[in-house]
PDB file of C-alpha atoms in Angstrom:
ATOM      1  CA  GLY X  10       0.000   0.000   0.000  1.00 53.00           C
ATOM      2  CA  ALA X  11       0.957   3.625  -0.385  1.00 78.00           C
ATOM      3  CA  GLY X  12       1.065   4.512   3.273  1.00 92.00           C
ATOM      4  CA  VAL X  13      -0.558   4.041   6.658  1.00 95.00           C
ATOM      5  CA  SER X  14      -4.326   4.299   6.448  1.00 96.00           C
ATOM      6  CA  GLN X  15      -6.819   4.865   9.229  1.00 97.00           C
ATOM      7  CA  SER X  16     -10.581   4.684   9.454  1.00 96.00           C
ATOM      8  CA  PRO X  17     -12.850   6.375  10.096  1.00 97.00           C
ATOM      9  CA  SER X  18     -11.362   9.807   9.499  1.00 96.00           C
ATOM     10  CA  ASN X  19     -13.910  11.330  11.855  1.00 97.00           C
ATOM     11  CA  LYS X  20     -16.009   9.788  14.590  1.00 97.00           C
ATOM     12  CA  VAL X  21     -18.600  11.506  16.741  1.00 97.00           C
ATOM     13  CA  THR X  22     -20.024   9.505  19.601  1.00 97.00           C
ATOM     14  CA  GLU X  23     -22.011   9.980  22.763  1.00 97.00           C
ATOM     15  CA  LYS X  24     -20.467   9.728  26.189  1.00 97.00           C
ATOM     16  CA  GLY X  25     -20.586   6.153  27.460  1.00 97.00           C
ATOM     17  CA  LYS X  26     -20.544   4.469  24.045  1.00 97.00           C
ATOM     18  CA  ASP X  27     -17.733   2.191  22.821  1.00 98.00           C
ATOM     19  CA  VAL X  28     -15.724   3.073  19.705  1.00 98.00           C
ATOM     20  CA  GLU X  29     -13.329   1.157  17.478  1.00 98.00           C
ATOM     21  CA  LEU X  30     -10.605   2.812  15.430  1.00 98.00           C
ATOM     22  CA  ARG X  31      -8.792   0.958  12.683  1.00 97.00           C
ATOM     23  CA  CYS X  32      -5.238   1.172  11.359  1.00 97.00           C
ATOM     24  CA  ASP X  33      -3.723  -0.450   8.275  1.00 96.00           C
ATOM     25  CA  PRO X  34       0.080  -0.214   8.439  1.00 94.00           C
ATOM     26  CA  ILE X  35       2.464  -0.096   5.520  1.00 93.00           C
ATOM     27  CA  SER X  36       2.816  -3.558   4.054  1.00 91.00           C
ATOM     28  CA  GLY X  37       5.825  -5.367   5.508  1.00 88.00           C
ATOM     29  CA  HIS X  38       6.180  -3.114   8.539  1.00 90.00           C
ATOM     30  CA  THR X  39       6.443  -5.233  11.659  1.00 88.00           C
ATOM     31  CA  ALA X  40       6.079  -2.426  14.207  1.00 89.00           C
ATOM     32  CA  LEU X  41       2.814  -0.560  14.787  1.00 92.00           C
ATOM     33  CA  TYR X  42       2.169   2.292  17.193  1.00 93.00           C
ATOM     34  CA  TRP X  43      -0.859   4.206  18.431  1.00 95.00           C
ATOM     35  CA  TYR X  44      -0.606   7.814  19.619  1.00 95.00           C
ATOM     36  CA  ARG X  45      -3.110  10.403  20.772  1.00 96.00           C
ATOM     37  CA  GLN X  46      -2.923  14.121  20.001  1.00 94.00           C
ATOM     38  CA  SER X  47      -5.015  16.471  22.084  1.00 91.00           C
ATOM     39  CA  LEU X  48      -4.898  20.238  22.472  1.00 82.00           C
ATOM     40  CA  GLY X  49      -3.685  20.307  26.021  1.00 72.00           C
ATOM     41  CA  GLN X  50      -1.377  17.289  26.020  1.00 75.00           C
ATOM     42  CA  GLY X  51       0.334  17.320  22.647  1.00 85.00           C
ATOM     43  CA  LEU X  52       1.245  13.968  21.136  1.00 91.00           C
ATOM     44  CA  GLU X  53       1.407  11.032  23.535  1.00 92.00           C
ATOM     45  CA  PHE X  54       2.292   7.391  22.987  1.00 91.00           C
ATOM     46  CA  LEU X  55      -0.397   4.804  23.742  1.00 92.00           C
ATOM     47  CA  ILE X  56       0.642   1.302  22.677  1.00 91.00           C
ATOM     48  CA  TYR X  57       3.230  -0.505  20.523  1.00 89.00           C
ATOM     49  CA  PHE X  58       3.151  -3.832  18.693  1.00 89.00           C
ATOM     50  CA  GLN X  59       6.299  -5.528  17.366  1.00 84.00           C
ATOM     51  CA  GLY X  60       5.782  -8.687  15.351  1.00 80.00           C
ATOM     52  CA  ASN X  61       4.224 -11.422  17.466  1.00 78.00           C
ATOM     53  CA  SER X  62       5.613 -10.116  20.753  1.00 80.00           C
ATOM     54  CA  ALA X  63       3.372  -9.011  23.592  1.00 80.00           C
ATOM     55  CA  PRO X  64       2.435  -5.368  23.065  1.00 84.00           C
ATOM     56  CA  ASP X  65       3.893  -2.550  25.124  1.00 83.00           C
ATOM     57  CA  LYS X  66       0.798  -1.043  26.766  1.00 84.00           C
ATOM     58  CA  SER X  67       2.679   1.369  28.999  1.00 82.00           C
ATOM     59  CA  GLY X  68       1.057   4.447  27.506  1.00 86.00           C
ATOM     60  CA  LEU X  69      -2.587   3.453  27.757  1.00 89.00           C
ATOM     61  CA  PRO X  70      -4.308   6.036  29.991  1.00 90.00           C
ATOM     62  CA  SER X  71      -6.883   3.704  31.546  1.00 91.00           C
ATOM     63  CA  ASP X  72      -8.278   0.178  31.356  1.00 93.00           C
ATOM     64  CA  ARG X  73     -11.035   1.500  29.090  1.00 96.00           C
ATOM     65  CA  PHE X  74      -8.446   1.529  26.313  1.00 96.00           C
ATOM     66  CA  SER X  75      -7.333  -1.661  24.573  1.00 94.00           C
ATOM     67  CA  ALA X  76      -5.827  -2.593  21.243  1.00 94.00           C
ATOM     68  CA  GLU X  77      -5.206  -5.683  19.234  1.00 93.00           C
ATOM     69  CA  ARG X  78      -3.332  -6.523  16.098  1.00 92.00           C
ATOM     70  CA  THR X  79      -4.583  -9.441  14.080  1.00 83.00           C
ATOM     71  CA  GLY X  80      -2.276 -11.465  11.864  1.00 79.00           C
ATOM     72  CA  GLY X  81       0.558  -9.031  12.431  1.00 76.00           C
ATOM     73  CA  SER X  82      -1.069  -6.425  10.213  1.00 89.00           C
ATOM     74  CA  VAL X  83      -4.270  -4.492  10.858  1.00 94.00           C
ATOM     75  CA  SER X  84      -4.790  -3.048  14.321  1.00 95.00           C
ATOM     76  CA  THR X  85      -7.905  -1.915  16.164  1.00 96.00           C
ATOM     77  CA  LEU X  86      -7.907   0.517  19.077  1.00 97.00           C
ATOM     78  CA  THR X  87     -11.007   0.179  21.238  1.00 97.00           C
ATOM     79  CA  ILE X  88     -12.199   2.742  23.754  1.00 97.00           C
ATOM     80  CA  GLN X  89     -14.972   1.550  26.044  1.00 97.00           C
ATOM     81  CA  ARG X  90     -17.432   3.811  27.846  1.00 97.00           C
ATOM     82  CA  THR X  91     -16.028   6.916  26.170  1.00 97.00           C
ATOM     83  CA  GLN X  92     -15.599  10.107  28.179  1.00 97.00           C
ATOM     84  CA  GLN X  93     -15.382  13.680  26.933  1.00 95.00           C
ATOM     85  CA  GLU X  94     -11.678  13.798  27.784  1.00 94.00           C
ATOM     86  CA  ASP X  95     -11.119  11.018  25.225  1.00 96.00           C
ATOM     87  CA  SER X  96     -11.816  13.556  22.469  1.00 96.00           C
ATOM     88  CA  ALA X  97      -8.603  13.821  20.458  1.00 96.00           C
ATOM     89  CA  VAL X  98      -6.976  12.824  17.195  1.00 96.00           C
ATOM     90  CA  TYR X  99      -5.779   9.215  17.316  1.00 97.00           C
ATOM     91  CA  LEU X 100      -2.745   8.596  15.132  1.00 96.00           C
ATOM     92  CA  CYS X 101      -1.304   5.302  14.010  1.00 96.00           C
ATOM     93  CA  ALA X 102       2.269   4.785  12.809  1.00 95.00           C
ATOM     94  CA  SER X 103       4.274   1.883  11.481  1.00 93.00           C
ATOM     95  CA  SER X 104       7.935   1.173  10.943  1.00 90.00           C
ATOM     96  CA  SER X 105      10.242  -1.548   9.753  1.00 87.00           C
ATOM     97  CA  ARG X 106      13.283  -2.963  11.486  1.00 77.00           C
ATOM     98  CA  THR X 107      16.695  -3.610  10.007  1.00 74.00           C
ATOM     99  CA  GLY X 108      18.429  -6.101  12.245  1.00 70.00           C
ATOM    100  CA  SER X 109      18.299  -4.517  15.673  1.00 67.00           C
ATOM    101  CA  SER X 110      17.777  -0.998  14.311  1.00 70.00           C
ATOM    102  CA  TYR X 111      14.437   0.786  14.622  1.00 72.00           C
ATOM    103  CA  ASN X 112      13.694   2.696  11.457  1.00 82.00           C
ATOM    104  CA  GLU X 113      11.672   5.869  11.023  1.00 88.00           C
ATOM    105  CA  GLN X 114       7.998   5.849  11.859  1.00 91.00           C
ATOM    106  CA  PHE X 115       5.432   6.717   9.199  1.00 93.00           C
ATOM    107  CA  PHE X 116       2.136   8.141  10.358  1.00 94.00           C
ATOM    108  CA  GLY X 117      -1.395   7.827   9.088  1.00 95.00           C
ATOM    109  CA  PRO X 118      -3.778  10.790   8.703  1.00 94.00           C
ATOM    110  CA  GLY X 119      -5.469  10.101  12.037  1.00 95.00           C
ATOM    111  CA  THR X 120      -9.004   9.622  13.323  1.00 97.00           C
ATOM    112  CA  ARG X 121     -10.612  12.662  14.925  1.00 96.00           C
ATOM    113  CA  LEU X 122     -12.771  11.441  17.807  1.00 97.00           C
ATOM    114  CA  THR X 123     -15.359  13.740  19.356  1.00 97.00           C
ATOM    115  CA  VAL X 124     -17.228  12.583  22.441  1.00 97.00           C
ATOM    116  CA  LEU X 125     -20.363  14.604  23.122  1.00 95.00           C
TER     117      LEU X 125
ATOM    118  CA  LYS S  67      10.721  10.403  32.607  1.00 83.00           C
ATOM    119  CA  GLN S  68      11.886  11.783  29.263  1.00 88.00           C
ATOM    120  CA  GLU S  69      10.799  15.337  28.499  1.00 92.00           C
ATOM    121  CA  VAL S  70      11.236  17.030  25.146  1.00 95.00           C
ATOM    122  CA  THR S  71      11.167  20.805  24.801  1.00 96.00           C
ATOM    123  CA  GLN S  72      11.038  22.789  21.588  1.00 97.00           C
ATOM    124  CA  ILE S  73      11.996  26.432  21.293  1.00 94.00           C
ATOM    125  CA  PRO S  74      10.600  28.683  20.012  1.00 93.00           C
ATOM    126  CA  ALA S  75       6.937  27.688  20.259  1.00 94.00           C
ATOM    127  CA  ALA S  76       6.160  29.897  17.272  1.00 96.00           C
ATOM    128  CA  LEU S  77       8.218  31.669  14.639  1.00 95.00           C
ATOM    129  CA  SER S  78       7.319  33.980  11.772  1.00 96.00           C
ATOM    130  CA  VAL S  79       9.976  34.998   9.252  1.00 95.00           C
ATOM    131  CA  PRO S  80      10.103  36.445   5.728  1.00 96.00           C
ATOM    132  CA  GLU S  81      10.609  34.128   2.803  1.00 97.00           C
ATOM    133  CA  GLY S  82      14.226  33.351   1.934  1.00 97.00           C
ATOM    134  CA  GLU S  83      15.649  33.420   5.442  1.00 96.00           C
ATOM    135  CA  ASN S  84      17.653  30.585   6.925  1.00 96.00           C
ATOM    136  CA  LEU S  85      16.314  29.473  10.281  1.00 95.00           C
ATOM    137  CA  VAL S  86      17.020  27.121  13.158  1.00 96.00           C
ATOM    138  CA  LEU S  87      14.527  25.211  15.274  1.00 97.00           C
ATOM    139  CA  ASN S  88      15.680  23.861  18.605  1.00 97.00           C
ATOM    140  CA  CYS S  89      14.862  20.677  20.465  1.00 98.00           C
ATOM    141  CA  SER S  90      16.167  19.544  23.844  1.00 97.00           C
ATOM    142  CA  PHE S  91      15.587  16.346  25.782  1.00 96.00           C
ATOM    143  CA  THR S  92      16.251  15.529  29.419  1.00 94.00           C
ATOM    144  CA  ASP S  93      17.424  11.894  29.167  1.00 90.00           C
ATOM    145  CA  SER S  94      20.380  11.380  26.835  1.00 89.00           C
ATOM    146  CA  ALA S  95      19.799   7.601  26.695  1.00 88.00           C
ATOM    147  CA  ILE S  96      18.053   7.746  23.357  1.00 90.00           C
ATOM    148  CA  TYR S  97      18.022   5.325  20.452  1.00 87.00           C
ATOM    149  CA  ASN S  98      17.197   7.867  17.785  1.00 91.00           C
ATOM    150  CA  LEU S  99      15.607  11.248  17.171  1.00 94.00           C
ATOM    151  CA  GLN S 100      13.108  12.063  14.458  1.00 95.00           C
ATOM    152  CA  TRP S 101      11.898  15.389  13.066  1.00 97.00           C
ATOM    153  CA  PHE S 102       8.391  15.682  11.611  1.00 97.00           C
ATOM    154  CA  ARG S 103       6.228  18.359  10.076  1.00 97.00           C
ATOM    155  CA  GLN S 104       2.503  18.548  10.563  1.00 95.00           C
ATOM    156  CA  ASP S 105       0.209  20.574   8.360  1.00 94.00           C
ATOM    157  CA  PRO S 106      -3.143  21.755   9.796  1.00 88.00           C
ATOM    158  CA  GLY S 107      -5.641  18.903  10.042  1.00 83.00           C
ATOM    159  CA  LYS S 108      -3.148  16.380   8.710  1.00 86.00           C
ATOM    160  CA  GLY S 109      -0.997  13.588  10.040  1.00 87.00           C
ATOM    161  CA  LEU S 110       2.748  13.750  10.542  1.00 93.00           C
ATOM    162  CA  THR S 111       5.285  13.694   7.735  1.00 94.00           C
ATOM    163  CA  SER S 112       8.699  12.321   8.615  1.00 94.00           C
ATOM    164  CA  LEU S 113      11.531  14.687   7.661  1.00 96.00           C
ATOM    165  CA  LEU S 114      14.720  13.250   9.096  1.00 96.00           C
ATOM    166  CA  LEU S 115      15.776  10.419  11.384  1.00 93.00           C
ATOM    167  CA  ILE S 116      19.078  10.579  13.266  1.00 94.00           C
ATOM    168  CA  GLN S 117      20.359   7.455  14.978  1.00 90.00           C
ATOM    169  CA  SER S 118      22.115   8.001  18.315  1.00 90.00           C
ATOM    170  CA  SER S 119      25.485   7.190  16.751  1.00 91.00           C
ATOM    171  CA  GLN S 120      25.063   9.898  14.103  1.00 93.00           C
ATOM    172  CA  ARG S 121      25.794  13.622  14.355  1.00 95.00           C
ATOM    173  CA  GLU S 122      23.634  14.937  11.539  1.00 95.00           C
ATOM    174  CA  GLN S 123      21.379  14.111   8.621  1.00 96.00           C
ATOM    175  CA  THR S 124      20.579  16.155   5.533  1.00 97.00           C
ATOM    176  CA  SER S 125      17.680  16.120   3.126  1.00 96.00           C
ATOM    177  CA  GLY S 126      17.469  18.859   0.532  1.00 97.00           C
ATOM    178  CA  ARG S 127      17.234  22.223   2.316  1.00 97.00           C
ATOM    179  CA  LEU S 128      16.939  20.548   5.711  1.00 98.00           C
ATOM    180  CA  ASN S 129      19.784  19.638   8.026  1.00 98.00           C
ATOM    181  CA  ALA S 130      19.321  18.122  11.455  1.00 97.00           C
ATOM    182  CA  SER S 131      22.081  17.792  14.027  1.00 97.00           C
ATOM    183  CA  LEU S 132      22.234  15.761  17.204  1.00 97.00           C
ATOM    184  CA  ASP S 133      24.371  16.266  20.306  1.00 96.00           C
ATOM    185  CA  LYS S 134      23.281  13.398  22.493  1.00 93.00           C
ATOM    186  CA  SER S 135      25.540  14.207  25.427  1.00 92.00           C
ATOM    187  CA  SER S 136      24.049  17.676  25.838  1.00 95.00           C
ATOM    188  CA  GLY S 137      20.528  16.542  24.973  1.00 95.00           C
ATOM    189  CA  ARG S 138      20.074  18.820  21.991  1.00 97.00           C
ATOM    190  CA  SER S 139      19.051  18.694  18.358  1.00 98.00           C
ATOM    191  CA  THR S 140      18.601  21.467  15.835  1.00 97.00           C
ATOM    192  CA  LEU S 141      16.725  21.541  12.558  1.00 97.00           C
ATOM    193  CA  TYR S 142      18.191  23.990  10.061  1.00 97.00           C
ATOM    194  CA  ILE S 143      16.014  25.122   7.169  1.00 97.00           C
ATOM    195  CA  ALA S 144      17.829  26.915   4.365  1.00 97.00           C
ATOM    196  CA  ALA S 145      16.237  29.477   2.058  1.00 97.00           C
ATOM    197  CA  SER S 146      12.791  29.167   3.615  1.00 97.00           C
ATOM    198  CA  GLN S 147       9.692  29.128   1.390  1.00 97.00           C
ATOM    199  CA  PRO S 148       5.994  29.737   2.144  1.00 96.00           C
ATOM    200  CA  GLY S 149       5.406  26.004   1.620  1.00 96.00           C
ATOM    201  CA  ASP S 150       7.589  25.344   4.670  1.00 97.00           C
ATOM    202  CA  SER S 151       4.863  26.829   6.876  1.00 97.00           C
ATOM    203  CA  ALA S 152       3.768  24.067   9.261  1.00 97.00           C
ATOM    204  CA  THR S 153       4.285  22.808  12.800  1.00 96.00           C
ATOM    205  CA  TYR S 154       7.620  21.071  13.276  1.00 98.00           C
ATOM    206  CA  LEU S 155       7.821  18.319  15.863  1.00 97.00           C
ATOM    207  CA  CYS S 156      10.851  16.695  17.421  1.00 97.00           C
ATOM    208  CA  ALA S 157      10.575  13.214  18.949  1.00 96.00           C
ATOM    209  CA  VAL S 158      12.990  10.824  20.657  1.00 94.00           C
ATOM    210  CA  ARG S 159      12.960   7.090  21.123  1.00 90.00           C
ATOM    211  CA  ARG S 160      14.562   5.815  24.297  1.00 80.00           C
ATOM    212  CA  SER S 161      17.264   3.184  24.331  1.00 73.00           C
ATOM    213  CA  GLY S 162      17.670   0.310  26.714  1.00 61.00           C
ATOM    214  CA  GLY S 163      15.587  -2.757  27.381  1.00 50.00           C
ATOM    215  CA  GLY S 164      12.086  -3.047  26.095  1.00 50.00           C
ATOM    216  CA  ALA S 165      10.657  -0.680  23.592  1.00 53.00           C
ATOM    217  CA  ASP S 166       8.145   2.054  23.604  1.00 66.00           C
ATOM    218  CA  GLY S 167       6.972   4.818  21.353  1.00 85.00           C
ATOM    219  CA  LEU S 168       8.339   8.230  20.647  1.00 91.00           C
ATOM    220  CA  THR S 169       8.270  11.074  23.152  1.00 92.00           C
ATOM    221  CA  PHE S 170       7.300  14.290  21.387  1.00 95.00           C
ATOM    222  CA  GLY S 171       7.890  17.950  22.008  1.00 96.00           C
ATOM    223  CA  LYS S 172       4.963  20.324  21.654  1.00 94.00           C
ATOM    224  CA  GLY S 173       6.300  21.661  18.364  1.00 95.00           C
ATOM    225  CA  THR S 174       7.348  24.912  16.745  1.00 97.00           C
ATOM    226  CA  HIS S 175       4.629  26.608  14.705  1.00 96.00           C
ATOM    227  CA  LEU S 176       6.436  28.127  11.719  1.00 97.00           C
ATOM    228  CA  ILE S 177       5.035  30.754   9.381  1.00 97.00           C
ATOM    229  CA  ILE S 178       7.004  31.848   6.323  1.00 97.00           C
ATOM    230  CA  GLN S 179       5.720  35.169   5.027  1.00 95.00           C
ATOM    231  CA  PRO S 180       5.659  35.534   1.215  1.00 93.00           C
TER     232      PRO S 180
END
């Protein structure tokens, strides 16, 4: 594929509802990352997947957030019982590895989530 | 905890000027540093990646330097053009065991006046 794609581009939901955000990484990239960009906080790391290893969930803000990556490719970020403070742009990135080197991360266009 | 600071927060200069954007980080144990640009309402575009063992990287009119020991990086933009107007973000990846994502600065909002 040409680049990282994300869907939907915009999502408006009501407080308390669950949402799912999707990311398609660049073909062949083994690493996938989720970030959140909000006005007050800037860009913050959420979760990282590398190959078939257990994900690094150290950035998830609460247990309402979870993510999975099926077949080492597509990833879904799920937010349960959404709150207004979850409103942000959710960005996905992917990268390749060369030996033990981490290569540059390429970002998707993001999903703008608005919780009413 | 790693903290990344970018100075200035905003910059407005006439077209044609050379300019320098600054980035500093508190923990020098980094794996690499990456510079991005972000246009309004868009995702991030990678500009340059500097591995911790490198001192600088160049791409066209852009040059990024890294001084890991002092926790600093600069992005030099030569002969600025209105199309360079964007927010420029600096991000570092930590080194050591395990792996996590990038830690970002809050960016420099750059306006190039025609």
